[in-house]
CSV table of C-alpha atoms in Angstrom, one decimal:
chain,number,residue,atom,x,y,z
Q,6,MET,CA,10.5,-2.3,-18.5
Q,7,LYS,CA,10.4,-0.8,-22.0
Q,8,ASN,CA,7.6,1.4,-23.3
Q,9,LYS,CA,5.1,-0.7,-25.1
Q,10,ILE,CA,3.6,0.6,-28.4
Q,11,LEU,CA,0.5,-0.8,-30.2
Q,12,VAL,CA,1.0,-0.6,-33.9
Q,13,ILE,CA,-2.4,-0.7,-35.6
Q,14,GLU,CA,-1.8,-0.8,-39.4
Q,15,ASP,CA,-3.4,-3.0,-42.1
Q,16,ASP,CA,-0.5,-2.8,-44.5
Q,17,ARG,CA,1.8,-5.6,-43.2
Q,18,ALA,CA,4.9,-4.3,-44.9
Q,19,ILE,CA,4.5,-0.9,-43.2
Q,20,SER,CA,3.6,-2.6,-39.9
Q,21,GLU,CA,6.7,-4.7,-40.0
Q,22,LEU,CA,8.9,-1.7,-40.9
Q,23,LEU,CA,7.3,0.3,-38.0
Q,24,CYS,CA,7.8,-2.6,-35.5
Q,25,MET,CA,11.4,-3.2,-36.6
Q,26,ASN,CA,12.4,0.4,-36.3
Q,27,LEU,CA,10.6,0.9,-33.0
Q,28,GLU,CA,12.2,-2.1,-31.5
Q,29,ALA,CA,15.6,-1.0,-32.7
Q,30,ALA,CA,14.9,2.3,-30.9
Q,31,GLY,CA,14.3,0.5,-27.6
Q,32,TYR,CA,10.5,0.0,-27.6
Q,33,GLU,CA,8.4,-3.1,-27.3
Q,34,THR,CA,5.7,-3.5,-30.0
Q,35,VAL,CA,2.5,-5.4,-30.5
Q,36,ALA,CA,0.8,-5.3,-33.9
Q,37,ALA,CA,-2.9,-5.5,-35.0
Q,38,TYR,CA,-4.0,-5.4,-38.7
Q,39,ASP,CA,-7.7,-4.4,-38.5
Q,40,GLY,CA,-10.1,-2.6,-36.2
Q,41,GLU,CA,-11.6,-5.7,-34.6
Q,42,GLU,CA,-8.2,-7.2,-33.8
Q,43,ALA,CA,-7.2,-3.8,-32.3
Q,44,GLN,CA,-10.2,-3.9,-30.0
Q,45,ARG,CA,-9.3,-7.4,-28.8
Q,46,LEU,CA,-5.7,-6.3,-28.3
Q,47,LEU,CA,-6.9,-3.4,-26.1
Q,48,LEU,CA,-8.7,-5.9,-23.8
Q,49,TRP,CA,-5.5,-7.6,-22.7
Q,50,GLN,CA,-2.7,-5.1,-23.4
Q,51,GLU,CA,-3.1,-3.3,-20.0
Q,52,ASP,CA,0.4,-2.0,-19.9
Q,53,ALA,CA,0.6,-0.4,-23.4
Q,54,ASP,CA,1.8,3.2,-23.4
Q,55,LEU,CA,0.9,4.5,-26.8
Q,56,ALA,CA,-1.0,3.4,-30.0
Q,57,VAL,CA,0.2,4.3,-33.4
Q,58,VAL,CA,-2.9,4.0,-35.5
Q,59,ASP,CA,-3.8,4.0,-39.2
Q,60,ILE,CA,-7.2,5.6,-39.9
Q,61,MET,CA,-8.3,3.5,-42.9
Q,62,LEU,CA,-8.5,0.1,-41.4
Q,63,PRO,CA,-10.7,-2.9,-42.3
Q,64,GLY,CA,-13.7,-3.2,-40.1
Q,65,LYS,CA,-13.7,-0.5,-37.4
Q,66,ASP,CA,-11.6,2.4,-38.6
Q,67,GLY,CA,-9.1,4.5,-36.6
Q,68,PHE,CA,-11.6,7.2,-35.8
Q,69,ALA,CA,-14.2,4.8,-34.6
Q,70,LEU,CA,-11.5,3.1,-32.3
Q,71,MET,CA,-10.9,6.4,-30.4
Q,72,GLU,CA,-13.6,5.6,-27.9
Q,73,ASP,CA,-11.9,2.3,-27.1
Q,74,PHE,CA,-8.5,4.1,-26.7
Q,75,LYS,CA,-10.2,6.7,-24.4
Q,76,LYS,CA,-11.6,4.0,-22.2
Q,77,LYS,CA,-8.1,2.6,-21.7
Q,78,GLU,CA,-6.7,6.2,-21.3
Q,79,LEU,CA,-4.2,5.2,-24.1
Q,80,PRO,CA,-2.6,8.1,-26.0
Q,81,VAL,CA,-3.0,7.9,-29.8
Q,82,LEU,CA,-0.8,9.0,-32.6
Q,83,TYR,CA,-2.5,8.8,-36.0
Q,84,LEU,CA,-0.3,7.7,-38.9
Q,85,THR,CA,-2.3,7.8,-42.0
Q,86,ALA,CA,-2.5,8.6,-45.8
Q,87,LYS,CA,-5.4,10.9,-45.1
Q,88,ASP,CA,-3.7,14.3,-45.5
Q,89,ASP,CA,-6.8,16.6,-45.8
Q,90,VAL,CA,-7.3,19.3,-43.2
Q,91,ALA,CA,-10.7,18.0,-42.3
Q,92,SER,CA,-9.3,14.6,-41.3
Q,93,LYS,CA,-6.5,16.2,-39.3
Q,94,VAL,CA,-8.9,18.4,-37.4
Q,95,LYS,CA,-11.3,15.5,-36.8
Q,96,GLY,CA,-8.4,13.3,-35.5
Q,97,LEU,CA,-7.1,15.9,-33.1
Q,98,LYS,CA,-10.6,16.9,-31.9
Q,99,LEU,CA,-11.4,13.3,-31.2
Q,100,GLY,CA,-8.5,13.3,-28.8
Q,101,ALA,CA,-5.4,12.1,-30.7
Q,102,GLU,CA,-2.1,13.4,-29.2
Q,103,ASP,CA,-0.6,13.8,-32.7
Q,104,TYR,CA,-1.3,13.3,-36.4
Q,105,MET,CA,1.3,12.3,-39.0
Q,106,VAL,CA,0.7,11.8,-42.8
Q,107,LYS,CA,2.2,9.1,-44.9
Q,108,PRO,CA,4.7,8.9,-46.5
Q,109,PHE,CA,6.7,9.7,-43.3
Q,110,GLU,CA,10.3,9.9,-42.1
Q,111,MET,CA,11.0,7.3,-39.4
Q,112,LEU,CA,13.3,9.7,-37.5
Q,113,GLU,CA,10.5,12.3,-37.2
Q,114,LEU,CA,8.0,9.6,-36.1
Q,115,LEU,CA,10.4,8.5,-33.4
Q,116,VAL,CA,10.8,12.0,-32.1
Q,117,ARG,CA,7.1,12.6,-32.1
Q,118,ILE,CA,6.5,9.3,-30.2
Q,119,GLU,CA,9.1,10.3,-27.7
Q,120,LYS,CA,7.4,13.7,-27.2
Q,121,VAL,CA,4.0,12.2,-26.8
Q,122,LEU,CA,5.3,9.8,-24.1
Q,123,GLU,CA,7.0,12.6,-22.3
Q,124,ARG,CA,4.0,14.9,-22.5
Q,125,THR,CA,1.7,12.2,-21.2
Q,126,GLY,CA,4.1,11.2,-18.4
Q,127,ARG,CA,4.6,7.7,-19.8
Q,128,ALA,CA,8.2,7.9,-21.0
Q,129,LYS,CA,10.4,5.1,-19.5
Q,130,LYS,CA,14.0,6.1,-19.9
Q,131,VAL,CA,15.7,2.9,-20.8
Q,132,LEU,CA,19.2,2.2,-22.1
Q,133,THR,CA,20.3,-1.1,-23.6
Q,134,VAL,CA,23.3,-3.0,-24.8
Q,135,ARG,CA,23.2,-6.7,-25.7
Q,136,ASN,CA,21.2,-8.5,-23.0
Q,137,ILE,CA,21.5,-5.7,-20.5
Q,138,LEU,CA,18.9,-3.0,-19.8
Q,139,VAL,CA,19.2,0.1,-17.6
Q,140,ASP,CA,16.0,1.6,-16.2
Q,141,MET,CA,17.0,5.3,-15.7
Q,142,GLN,CA,13.9,6.0,-13.6
Q,143,SER,CA,14.6,3.3,-10.9
Q,144,HIS,CA,18.4,3.4,-11.4
Q,145,GLN,CA,18.2,-0.4,-11.8
Q,146,VAL,CA,20.3,-2.6,-14.1
Q,147,TYR,CA,19.0,-5.9,-15.5
Q,148,LYS,CA,20.9,-8.7,-17.2
Q,149,ASP,CA,18.8,-11.3,-18.9
Q,150,GLY,CA,15.8,-9.8,-17.0
Q,151,LEU,CA,17.4,-10.2,-13.6
Q,152,PRO,CA,18.6,-7.3,-11.5
Q,153,VAL,CA,22.4,-6.7,-11.2
Q,154,SER,CA,23.8,-4.8,-8.2
Q,155,LEU,CA,26.1,-2.0,-9.2
Q,156,LYS,CA,27.7,0.5,-6.8
Q,157,PRO,CA,26.7,4.2,-7.4
Q,158,MET,CA,29.9,5.1,-9.3
Q,159,GLU,CA,29.8,1.9,-11.3
Q,160,TYR,CA,26.2,2.7,-12.3
Q,161,ASP,CA,27.1,6.3,-13.3
Q,162,LEU,CA,30.1,5.2,-15.3
Q,163,PHE,CA,28.1,2.5,-17.1
Q,164,VAL,CA,25.3,5.0,-18.0
Q,165,LEU,CA,27.9,7.4,-19.3
Q,166,LEU,CA,29.4,4.7,-21.5
Q,167,LEU,CA,25.9,3.7,-22.7
Q,168,GLN,CA,25.0,7.3,-23.6
Q,169,ASN,CA,28.2,7.5,-25.7
Q,170,LYS,CA,28.1,4.1,-27.4
Q,171,ASN,CA,31.0,3.6,-30.0
Q,172,ILE,CA,32.7,6.8,-28.8
Q,173,ALA,CA,36.1,6.7,-27.1
Q,174,LEU,CA,36.2,8.5,-23.8
Q,175,GLY,CA,39.4,9.4,-22.1
Q,176,ARG,CA,40.1,8.5,-18.4
Q,177,GLU,CA,40.4,12.2,-17.4
Q,178,GLU,CA,37.0,12.9,-19.1
Q,179,LEU,CA,35.4,9.9,-17.3
Q,180,LEU,CA,36.9,11.0,-14.0
Q,181,LYS,CA,35.6,14.6,-14.5
Q,182,ARG,CA,32.1,13.5,-15.6
Q,183,VAL,CA,31.5,10.7,-13.1
Q,184,TRP,CA,33.6,11.7,-10.0
Q,185,GLY,CA,33.4,15.5,-10.5
Q,186,GLU,CA,35.7,18.4,-11.2
Q,187,ASP,CA,37.1,18.4,-7.7
Q,188,TYR,CA,38.1,14.7,-7.5
Q,189,LEU,CA,41.7,14.4,-6.5
Q,190,GLY,CA,42.2,10.7,-6.9
Q,191,GLU,CA,44.1,8.8,-9.7
Q,192,SER,CA,42.8,7.8,-13.1
Q,193,ARG,CA,43.5,4.2,-11.9
Q,194,THR,CA,40.1,4.5,-10.2
Q,195,VAL,CA,38.4,4.4,-13.6
Q,196,ASP,CA,40.3,1.2,-14.5
Q,197,VAL,CA,39.2,-0.5,-11.3
Q,198,HIS,CA,35.5,0.4,-11.9
Q,199,ILE,CA,35.7,-0.7,-15.6
Q,200,GLY,CA,37.1,-4.0,-14.4
Q,201,GLN,CA,34.1,-4.4,-12.1
Q,202,LEU,CA,31.6,-3.6,-14.8
Q,203,ARG,CA,33.2,-6.1,-17.2
Q,204,LYS,CA,33.0,-8.8,-14.6
Q,205,LYS,CA,29.5,-8.1,-13.2
Q,206,LEU,CA,27.9,-7.5,-16.6
Q,207,GLU,CA,30.1,-9.9,-18.7
Q,208,LEU,CA,30.9,-7.2,-21.2
Q,209,TYR,CA,34.6,-8.2,-21.7
Q,210,ASP,CA,34.5,-7.7,-25.4
Q,211,GLU,CA,32.0,-4.8,-25.5
Q,212,ILE,CA,33.9,-2.4,-23.2
Q,213,ARG,CA,37.1,-1.9,-25.1
Q,214,THR,CA,40.4,-0.4,-23.8
Q,215,ILE,CA,41.7,2.3,-26.0
Q,216,PRO,CA,45.5,2.4,-25.5
Q,217,LYS,CA,46.8,5.6,-24.0
Q,218,LEU,CA,43.3,7.1,-23.9
Q,219,GLY,CA,40.5,5.3,-22.1
Q,220,TYR,CA,37.5,3.2,-23.0
Q,221,ARG,CA,34.7,2.7,-25.5
Q,222,LEU,CA,31.5,0.7,-25.2
Q,223,GLU,CA,31.0,-1.0,-28.6
Q,224,GLU,CA,27.8,-2.4,-30.1
């Protein structure tokens, strides 16, 4: 369900930092620490969507691994301390989608990863809260990996809450953005749908009622 990213980095501290931040951003990660391990990983990670690759690896380096990535048609983003122009040109000419130099800002890396996934048509739009995952492409909601049936308006309302985590949204705003400007019904409609979401998804504590205003999805 989530985009899977291979992290190929021999510095374990950097690898752990990358994996931790990528997972916090909603990605699944698999780590390898040298060229040979990366090759073995490519043999069985059929569903990977992107590889973030250091160039200076023990054994087979990041440049030499490019042929393996190409065979798998796996997009590559080089993340390396090699900041000379010749290395950048070589990496991009070999077929890398992007090239970033260490030290790096995690936020910039996340944006670049998102752009590569979008450009290569591999982006999976996924929203999560606790043990619940929403696949924006299939409009399917999963709880503990099992599908949950939501009515169209329940789904739209839940997605809006997810996209505005920890932000209070008024009933009138929810009505306007989910049911549309021309909806003539009562704001009580929102309360009924919120009640259904709490029940179906067991988010009694996470979907908070804001007195005299509306609701907030907390995480």
